[in-house]
Amino acid sequence: MTGNKLRFAVPIFAVALLASACSSGGSGSKTESAPAAAGSTVVKVGAVSNGAATENDLTVAQQDSIRAELPAAIRDGGTLKIAVGALPAGSAPLAFIGSDQKTLTGSEPDLGRLVAAVLGLKPTLDNATWDNMFVGIDSGKDAVGFSNITDTEQRKQKYDFASYRDDNLGFETLKSSTWTFSGDYHVLAGKTVAVSSGTNQEKILLEWQTKLRAEGKDVAIKYYPDANGVSLALTSGKIDIFLGPNPEVAYDVTAKAKTPNPVRIAGEYSGAGATLQGLIAATTKKDSGLAKPIADAINYLKQSGDYGKWLAAWNLSSEAVPTSLVNPPGLPASNS
């Protein structure tokens, strides 16, 4: 997505529901910030998540000192327009349509709601395809993307980042497979791997493919439009591996554990390559003035304990970062 595009690894039993519901693009009243004590907002984390999260109501106090850092137009407008790239089918636990068939839930929309509460703004969610999410940010239609977006040096030419979670990739295979990835791309030779286009994992995979071809070997790369296609391809043997965001893969492992075709994580890899820990970051238009107040809001949520509660609700505690940074080093333009 995303770096990491939010398309794959949704359990096959959920695809029909998500595909039919995502077209609404709405955020849904059940997860929108609700009135609380003066200067505070109740954010429902994990609402209508159909078991993907443990629901938790977090009361977040507006922080006037951080709100004062916002560009005047956004502060005075009273709304934080959040872009999410979860169409067409979404992907638990990151962003997907909830069990009410209309609410956009997931770890990414929920963090956007929490940040908006710190800033004293009303969150509005614009659910789009991965590519159109960036168009929305570029055009100014949306102020910030919360969508499992990887911090990369190439993207910094157009965007500013405020990091909030480690970016790790997972290799998903059938549980019956003995294949394992431990960091050496040579084990991909002769395999067929599904990946989402326009993502950091695709970039890494393509560079491995180039290296293998230079050695007289190859890895086949396949693309599918939705989670159902990936699942069917994996179970039918059309692909050997799916490479995607680790949270998606981990969720899929749990969701399919008791099905006829269980899957497993066959290895992990940093979303920034071999020499750098990848980071997922809130993404704003370059020089918009939003990255710092968003980073400060995330760091406030860390201090208050709500950041940890948000991660725990979505079973993502292992991906916590010590602090939110503005434009930290990201996936190199030329990755090895």
Short mmCIF file of C-alpha atoms in Angstrom, two decimals:
data_model
loop_
_atom_site.label_atom_id
_atom_site.label_comp_id
_atom_site.label_asym_id
_atom_site.label_seq_id
_atom_site.Cartn_x
_atom_site.Cartn_y
_atom_site.Cartn_z
CA MET A 1 0.00 0.00 0.00
CA THR A 2 1.30 2.31 0.49
CA GLY A 3 3.86 2.05 -0.12
CA ASN A 4 1.36 -0.60 0.66
CA LYS A 5 -1.78 -0.82 -1.40
CA LEU A 6 -4.87 -1.87 0.52
CA ARG A 7 -6.28 -4.54 -1.78
CA PHE A 8 -5.24 -8.01 -0.86
CA ALA A 9 -5.34 -10.58 1.93
CA VAL A 10 -8.97 -10.01 2.85
CA PRO A 11 -10.45 -13.37 3.85
CA ILE A 12 -12.33 -14.89 0.95
CA PHE A 13 -15.54 -15.12 2.95
CA ALA A 14 -15.52 -11.33 3.44
CA VAL A 15 -14.87 -10.28 -0.14
CA ALA A 16 -18.49 -10.24 -1.31
CA LEU A 17 -19.54 -8.03 1.56
CA LEU A 18 -16.67 -5.61 1.14
CA ALA A 19 -16.93 -5.33 -2.61
CA SER A 20 -20.63 -4.50 -2.45
CA ALA A 21 -20.26 -1.99 0.35
CA CYS A 22 -17.09 -0.08 -0.54
CA SER A 23 -18.75 1.95 -3.26
CA SER A 24 -20.36 4.17 -0.68
CA GLY A 25 -17.01 5.53 0.46
CA GLY A 26 -18.73 6.85 3.58
CA SER A 27 -17.26 6.94 7.05
CA GLY A 28 -20.48 5.99 8.84
CA SER A 29 -21.91 7.60 11.94
CA LYS A 30 -20.98 4.78 14.28
CA THR A 31 -17.27 5.55 14.08
CA GLU A 32 -17.42 9.30 13.68
CA SER A 33 -16.28 11.33 16.63
CA ALA A 34 -19.11 11.78 19.13
CA PRO A 35 -19.69 14.69 21.51
CA ALA A 36 -18.04 14.39 24.93
CA ALA A 37 -17.03 16.84 27.63
CA ALA A 38 -16.17 20.32 26.42
CA GLY A 39 -12.89 20.23 24.52
CA SER A 40 -12.93 16.42 24.25
CA THR A 41 -14.09 13.88 21.70
CA VAL A 42 -15.00 10.22 22.05
CA VAL A 43 -13.49 8.16 19.23
CA LYS A 44 -14.83 4.64 18.76
CA VAL A 45 -11.80 2.54 17.84
CA GLY A 46 -12.51 -0.79 16.16
CA ALA A 47 -16.21 -0.14 15.61
CA VAL A 48 -18.17 -2.63 13.47
CA SER A 49 -14.91 -4.47 12.71
CA ASN A 50 -16.51 -7.93 12.61
CA GLY A 51 -13.95 -9.34 15.04
CA ALA A 52 -10.87 -7.77 13.43
CA ALA A 53 -10.45 -5.48 16.46
CA THR A 54 -11.46 -5.10 20.08
CA GLU A 55 -13.78 -2.09 20.21
CA ASN A 56 -12.62 0.65 22.57
CA ASP A 57 -14.03 4.13 23.24
CA LEU A 58 -11.17 6.63 23.67
CA THR A 59 -11.82 10.13 25.03
CA VAL A 60 -9.35 12.53 23.42
CA ALA A 61 -8.80 16.07 24.65
CA GLN A 62 -8.26 18.83 22.09
CA GLN A 63 -4.74 20.23 22.36
CA ASP A 64 -4.85 23.97 21.66
CA SER A 65 -1.07 24.34 21.39
CA ILE A 66 -0.93 21.75 18.61
CA ARG A 67 -4.10 23.09 16.97
CA ALA A 68 -2.37 26.49 16.75
CA GLU A 69 0.27 24.95 14.47
CA LEU A 70 -2.30 24.14 11.79
CA PRO A 71 -2.54 26.19 8.60
CA ALA A 72 -5.22 28.81 9.20
CA ALA A 73 -7.47 27.59 6.39
CA ILE A 74 -7.74 24.11 7.91
CA ARG A 75 -8.00 25.31 11.50
CA ASP A 76 -10.73 27.80 10.65
CA GLY A 77 -12.49 25.33 8.33
CA GLY A 78 -12.97 22.93 11.23
CA THR A 79 -12.53 19.74 9.17
CA LEU A 80 -9.69 17.31 8.56
CA LYS A 81 -10.24 15.74 5.14
CA ILE A 82 -8.67 12.28 5.28
CA ALA A 83 -7.88 10.24 2.17
CA VAL A 84 -8.01 6.43 2.36
CA GLY A 85 -7.11 4.17 -0.56
CA ALA A 86 -9.27 1.17 0.35
CA LEU A 87 -11.32 0.69 -2.82
CA PRO A 88 -12.31 -1.64 -4.39
CA ALA A 89 -12.34 -4.28 -1.65
CA GLY A 90 -10.42 -2.94 1.34
CA SER A 91 -8.26 -5.08 3.60
CA ALA A 92 -8.58 -5.94 7.26
CA PRO A 93 -7.19 -4.83 9.62
CA LEU A 94 -6.03 -1.69 7.79
CA ALA A 95 -9.14 -0.25 6.11
CA PHE A 96 -12.38 -1.95 5.09
CA ILE A 97 -16.16 -1.60 5.19
CA GLY A 98 -17.53 -2.72 8.54
CA SER A 99 -20.21 -5.23 9.42
CA ASP A 100 -22.93 -2.58 9.03
CA GLN A 101 -22.04 -2.56 5.30
CA LYS A 102 -21.39 1.20 5.25
CA THR A 103 -18.84 2.28 7.86
CA LEU A 104 -15.20 2.63 6.84
CA THR A 105 -13.35 1.02 9.72
CA GLY A 106 -9.78 -0.20 10.22
CA SER A 107 -6.60 0.84 11.96
CA GLU A 108 -5.84 3.59 9.42
CA PRO A 109 -9.20 5.45 9.50
CA ASP A 110 -9.22 5.15 13.29
CA LEU A 111 -5.84 6.85 13.68
CA GLY A 112 -7.05 9.62 11.39
CA ARG A 113 -10.06 10.10 13.67
CA LEU A 114 -7.84 10.21 16.76
CA VAL A 115 -5.50 12.78 15.22
CA ALA A 116 -8.45 14.93 14.17
CA ALA A 117 -9.72 14.87 17.77
CA VAL A 118 -6.37 16.12 19.10
CA LEU A 119 -6.47 18.93 16.55
CA GLY A 120 -10.05 19.86 17.39
CA LEU A 121 -11.24 19.06 13.87
CA LYS A 122 -14.09 16.97 12.51
CA PRO A 123 -12.77 14.04 10.44
CA THR A 124 -14.24 13.34 7.03
CA LEU A 125 -13.12 10.20 5.19
CA ASP A 126 -12.70 10.08 1.42
CA ASN A 127 -12.44 6.42 0.40
CA ALA A 128 -10.89 6.02 -3.05
CA THR A 129 -8.73 3.67 -5.05
CA TRP A 130 -5.03 3.69 -4.26
CA ASP A 131 -4.09 5.89 -7.23
CA ASN A 132 -7.02 8.28 -6.77
CA MET A 133 -6.14 8.71 -3.10
CA PHE A 134 -2.91 10.46 -4.16
CA VAL A 135 -4.83 12.48 -6.75
CA GLY A 136 -7.06 13.71 -3.93
CA ILE A 137 -4.04 14.83 -1.90
CA ASP A 138 -2.36 16.41 -4.95
CA SER A 139 -5.45 18.42 -5.85
CA GLY A 140 -6.09 19.64 -2.32
CA LYS A 141 -9.40 17.79 -2.15
CA ASP A 142 -7.98 15.89 0.83
CA ALA A 143 -5.53 17.18 3.40
CA VAL A 144 -3.84 13.98 4.54
CA GLY A 145 -3.67 10.30 3.71
CA PHE A 146 -3.94 7.67 6.43
CA SER A 147 -3.72 4.50 4.37
CA ASN A 148 -0.70 2.36 5.27
CA ILE A 149 1.46 4.61 3.08
CA THR A 150 5.18 3.89 3.20
CA ASP A 151 7.66 6.73 3.60
CA THR A 152 9.91 6.65 0.51
CA GLU A 153 12.55 9.04 -0.78
CA GLN A 154 10.86 9.13 -4.18
CA ARG A 155 7.53 10.16 -2.66
CA LYS A 156 9.23 12.96 -0.73
CA GLN A 157 9.51 14.85 -3.99
CA LYS A 158 5.75 15.49 -3.71
CA TYR A 159 4.76 14.73 -0.12
CA ASP A 160 5.65 15.29 3.52
CA PHE A 161 5.38 12.48 6.05
CA ALA A 162 4.61 12.02 9.75
CA SER A 163 5.52 8.46 10.72
CA TYR A 164 3.36 6.37 13.05
CA ARG A 165 4.00 2.65 12.56
CA ASP A 166 6.73 0.26 11.45
CA ASP A 167 6.35 -0.98 7.90
CA ASN A 168 6.96 -4.70 7.55
CA LEU A 169 6.05 -6.92 4.62
CA GLY A 170 4.88 -10.50 4.87
CA PHE A 171 5.26 -13.45 2.49
CA GLU A 172 2.02 -15.45 2.52
CA THR A 173 1.92 -19.06 1.35
CA LEU A 174 -0.34 -22.04 1.85
CA LYS A 175 0.30 -23.70 5.19
CA SER A 176 1.16 -26.88 3.32
CA SER A 177 4.06 -25.15 1.55
CA THR A 178 7.59 -25.65 2.89
CA TRP A 179 8.95 -22.51 1.23
CA THR A 180 10.52 -19.95 3.57
CA PHE A 181 12.04 -16.50 3.06
CA SER A 182 14.88 -15.50 5.38
CA GLY A 183 16.20 -12.45 3.53
CA ASP A 184 17.92 -14.01 0.50
CA TYR A 185 16.03 -13.17 -2.70
CA HIS A 186 17.54 -16.20 -4.48
CA VAL A 187 14.87 -18.44 -2.92
CA LEU A 188 12.31 -16.66 -5.14
CA ALA A 189 13.83 -18.15 -8.29
CA GLY A 190 11.27 -20.24 -10.13
CA LYS A 191 8.38 -18.98 -7.98
CA THR A 192 5.29 -16.99 -8.94
CA VAL A 193 4.49 -14.10 -6.62
CA ALA A 194 1.39 -11.89 -6.45
CA VAL A 195 1.91 -8.26 -5.47
CA SER A 196 -0.05 -5.03 -5.67
CA SER A 197 1.06 -2.51 -8.29
CA GLY A 198 2.40 0.91 -7.36
CA THR A 199 3.61 -0.19 -3.93
CA ASN A 200 6.97 -0.36 -2.21
CA GLN A 201 6.73 -4.15 -2.08
CA GLU A 202 6.33 -4.21 -5.86
CA LYS A 203 9.42 -2.01 -6.19
CA ILE A 204 11.45 -4.35 -4.01
CA LEU A 205 10.18 -7.43 -5.86
CA LEU A 206 10.93 -5.92 -9.27
CA GLU A 207 14.50 -5.18 -8.21
CA TRP A 208 14.93 -8.76 -7.05
CA GLN A 209 13.54 -9.91 -10.39
CA THR A 210 16.12 -7.78 -12.22
CA LYS A 211 18.92 -9.31 -10.18
CA LEU A 212 17.68 -12.85 -10.76
CA ARG A 213 17.40 -12.29 -14.51
CA ALA A 214 20.97 -11.00 -14.57
CA GLU A 215 21.95 -14.35 -13.07
CA GLY A 216 19.97 -16.32 -15.64
CA LYS A 217 17.06 -17.00 -13.26
CA ASP A 218 13.63 -15.44 -12.83
CA VAL A 219 10.64 -14.86 -10.55
CA ALA A 220 7.21 -14.46 -12.16
CA ILE A 221 5.09 -11.55 -10.90
CA LYS A 222 1.30 -11.57 -11.06
CA TYR A 223 -1.31 -8.89 -10.37
CA TYR A 224 -4.93 -9.41 -9.32
CA PRO A 225 -7.72 -6.85 -8.95
CA ASP A 226 -8.96 -7.96 -5.54
CA ALA A 227 -8.48 -10.25 -2.54
CA ASN A 228 -10.72 -12.95 -4.00
CA GLY A 229 -8.47 -13.24 -7.03
CA VAL A 230 -5.37 -13.58 -4.87
CA SER A 231 -6.98 -16.20 -2.64
CA LEU A 232 -8.20 -18.28 -5.56
CA ALA A 233 -4.82 -18.05 -7.28
CA LEU A 234 -3.01 -19.18 -4.15
CA THR A 235 -5.32 -22.11 -3.43
CA SER A 236 -5.35 -23.25 -7.08
CA GLY A 237 -1.57 -23.14 -7.41
CA LYS A 238 -1.49 -20.29 -9.95
CA ILE A 239 0.77 -18.40 -7.56
CA ASP A 240 3.13 -19.66 -4.88
CA ILE A 241 3.36 -16.55 -2.72
CA PHE A 242 1.60 -13.28 -1.95
CA LEU A 243 3.83 -10.39 -0.84
CA GLY A 244 1.94 -7.70 1.05
CA PRO A 245 1.75 -5.62 4.22
CA ASN A 246 2.42 -7.81 7.24
CA PRO A 247 -0.76 -6.72 9.11
CA GLU A 248 -2.89 -7.95 6.20
CA VAL A 249 -1.04 -11.24 5.96
CA ALA A 250 -1.19 -11.83 9.72
CA TYR A 251 -4.93 -11.16 9.73
CA ASP A 252 -5.45 -13.51 6.80
CA VAL A 253 -3.55 -16.28 8.61
CA THR A 254 -5.92 -15.98 11.57
CA ALA A 255 -9.06 -15.69 9.44
CA LYS A 256 -8.24 -18.77 7.35
CA ALA A 257 -6.87 -20.96 10.13
CA LYS A 258 -9.93 -23.24 10.20
CA THR A 259 -10.70 -23.22 6.49
CA PRO A 260 -9.82 -26.02 4.03
CA ASN A 261 -6.88 -23.92 2.77
CA PRO A 262 -5.07 -22.36 5.75
CA VAL A 263 -2.14 -20.04 5.09
CA ARG A 264 0.99 -19.02 6.97
CA ILE A 265 3.58 -16.25 7.09
CA ALA A 266 6.65 -17.67 5.36
CA GLY A 267 8.91 -14.72 6.12
CA GLU A 268 9.03 -10.99 6.76
CA TYR A 269 11.00 -8.10 5.27
CA SER A 270 11.32 -4.38 5.98
CA GLY A 271 9.24 -2.20 3.69
CA ALA A 272 12.31 0.02 3.21
CA GLY A 273 14.64 -2.75 2.09
CA ALA A 274 17.53 -4.62 3.63
CA THR A 275 19.33 -1.73 5.34
CA LEU A 276 16.51 0.40 6.81
CA GLN A 277 13.40 -0.18 8.89
CA GLY A 278 10.42 0.91 6.84
CA LEU A 279 7.91 3.36 8.28
CA ILE A 280 4.21 3.94 7.62
CA ALA A 281 3.33 7.62 7.68
CA ALA A 282 0.53 10.14 7.42
CA THR A 283 0.99 11.75 4.01
CA THR A 284 0.40 15.42 3.17
CA LYS A 285 1.08 17.59 0.16
CA LYS A 286 4.65 18.87 0.27
CA ASP A 287 5.06 22.15 2.16
CA SER A 288 1.40 22.22 3.18
CA GLY A 289 2.36 22.87 6.79
CA LEU A 290 0.42 19.84 8.04
CA ALA A 291 3.11 17.24 8.70
CA LYS A 292 4.43 18.79 11.92
CA PRO A 293 1.09 19.32 13.70
CA ILE A 294 0.05 15.79 12.70
CA ALA A 295 3.32 14.37 14.07
CA ASP A 296 2.82 16.40 17.25
CA ALA A 297 -0.73 15.06 17.54
CA ILE A 298 0.50 11.48 17.19
CA ASN A 299 3.16 12.08 19.83
CA TYR A 300 0.50 13.51 22.14
CA LEU A 301 -1.53 10.32 21.62
CA LYS A 302 1.57 8.34 22.58
CA GLN A 303 2.00 10.35 25.78
CA SER A 304 -1.67 10.00 26.70
CA GLY A 305 -1.62 6.24 26.14
CA ASP A 306 -4.25 6.33 23.40
CA TYR A 307 -1.71 5.44 20.70
CA GLY A 308 -0.93 2.20 22.50
CA LYS A 309 -4.62 1.46 23.01
CA TRP A 310 -5.28 2.06 19.30
CA LEU A 311 -2.54 -0.37 18.27
CA ALA A 312 -3.65 -2.97 20.83
CA ALA A 313 -7.26 -2.77 19.63
CA TRP A 314 -6.10 -3.76 16.13
CA ASN A 315 -3.48 -6.30 17.29
CA LEU A 316 -0.66 -4.18 15.89
CA SER A 317 1.30 -3.44 19.07
CA SER A 318 4.45 -5.02 17.65
CA GLU A 319 4.61 -2.26 15.02
CA ALA A 320 4.74 0.66 17.48
CA VAL A 321 7.31 3.39 16.86
CA PRO A 322 9.05 5.28 19.69
CA THR A 323 8.07 8.67 18.26
CA SER A 324 6.43 10.24 15.23
CA LEU A 325 9.01 11.88 12.99
CA VAL A 326 8.59 14.38 10.17
CA ASN A 327 10.15 13.12 6.94
CA PRO A 328 12.41 10.42 8.42
CA PRO A 329 14.67 8.41 6.06
CA GLY A 330 12.53 6.22 3.81
CA LEU A 331 12.79 3.53 1.16
CA PRO A 332 15.80 4.61 -0.94
CA ALA A 333 15.21 5.69 -4.52
CA SER A 334 17.49 2.84 -5.53
CA ASN A 335 16.89 -0.06 -3.16
CA SER A 336 18.90 -3.25 -2.86
#
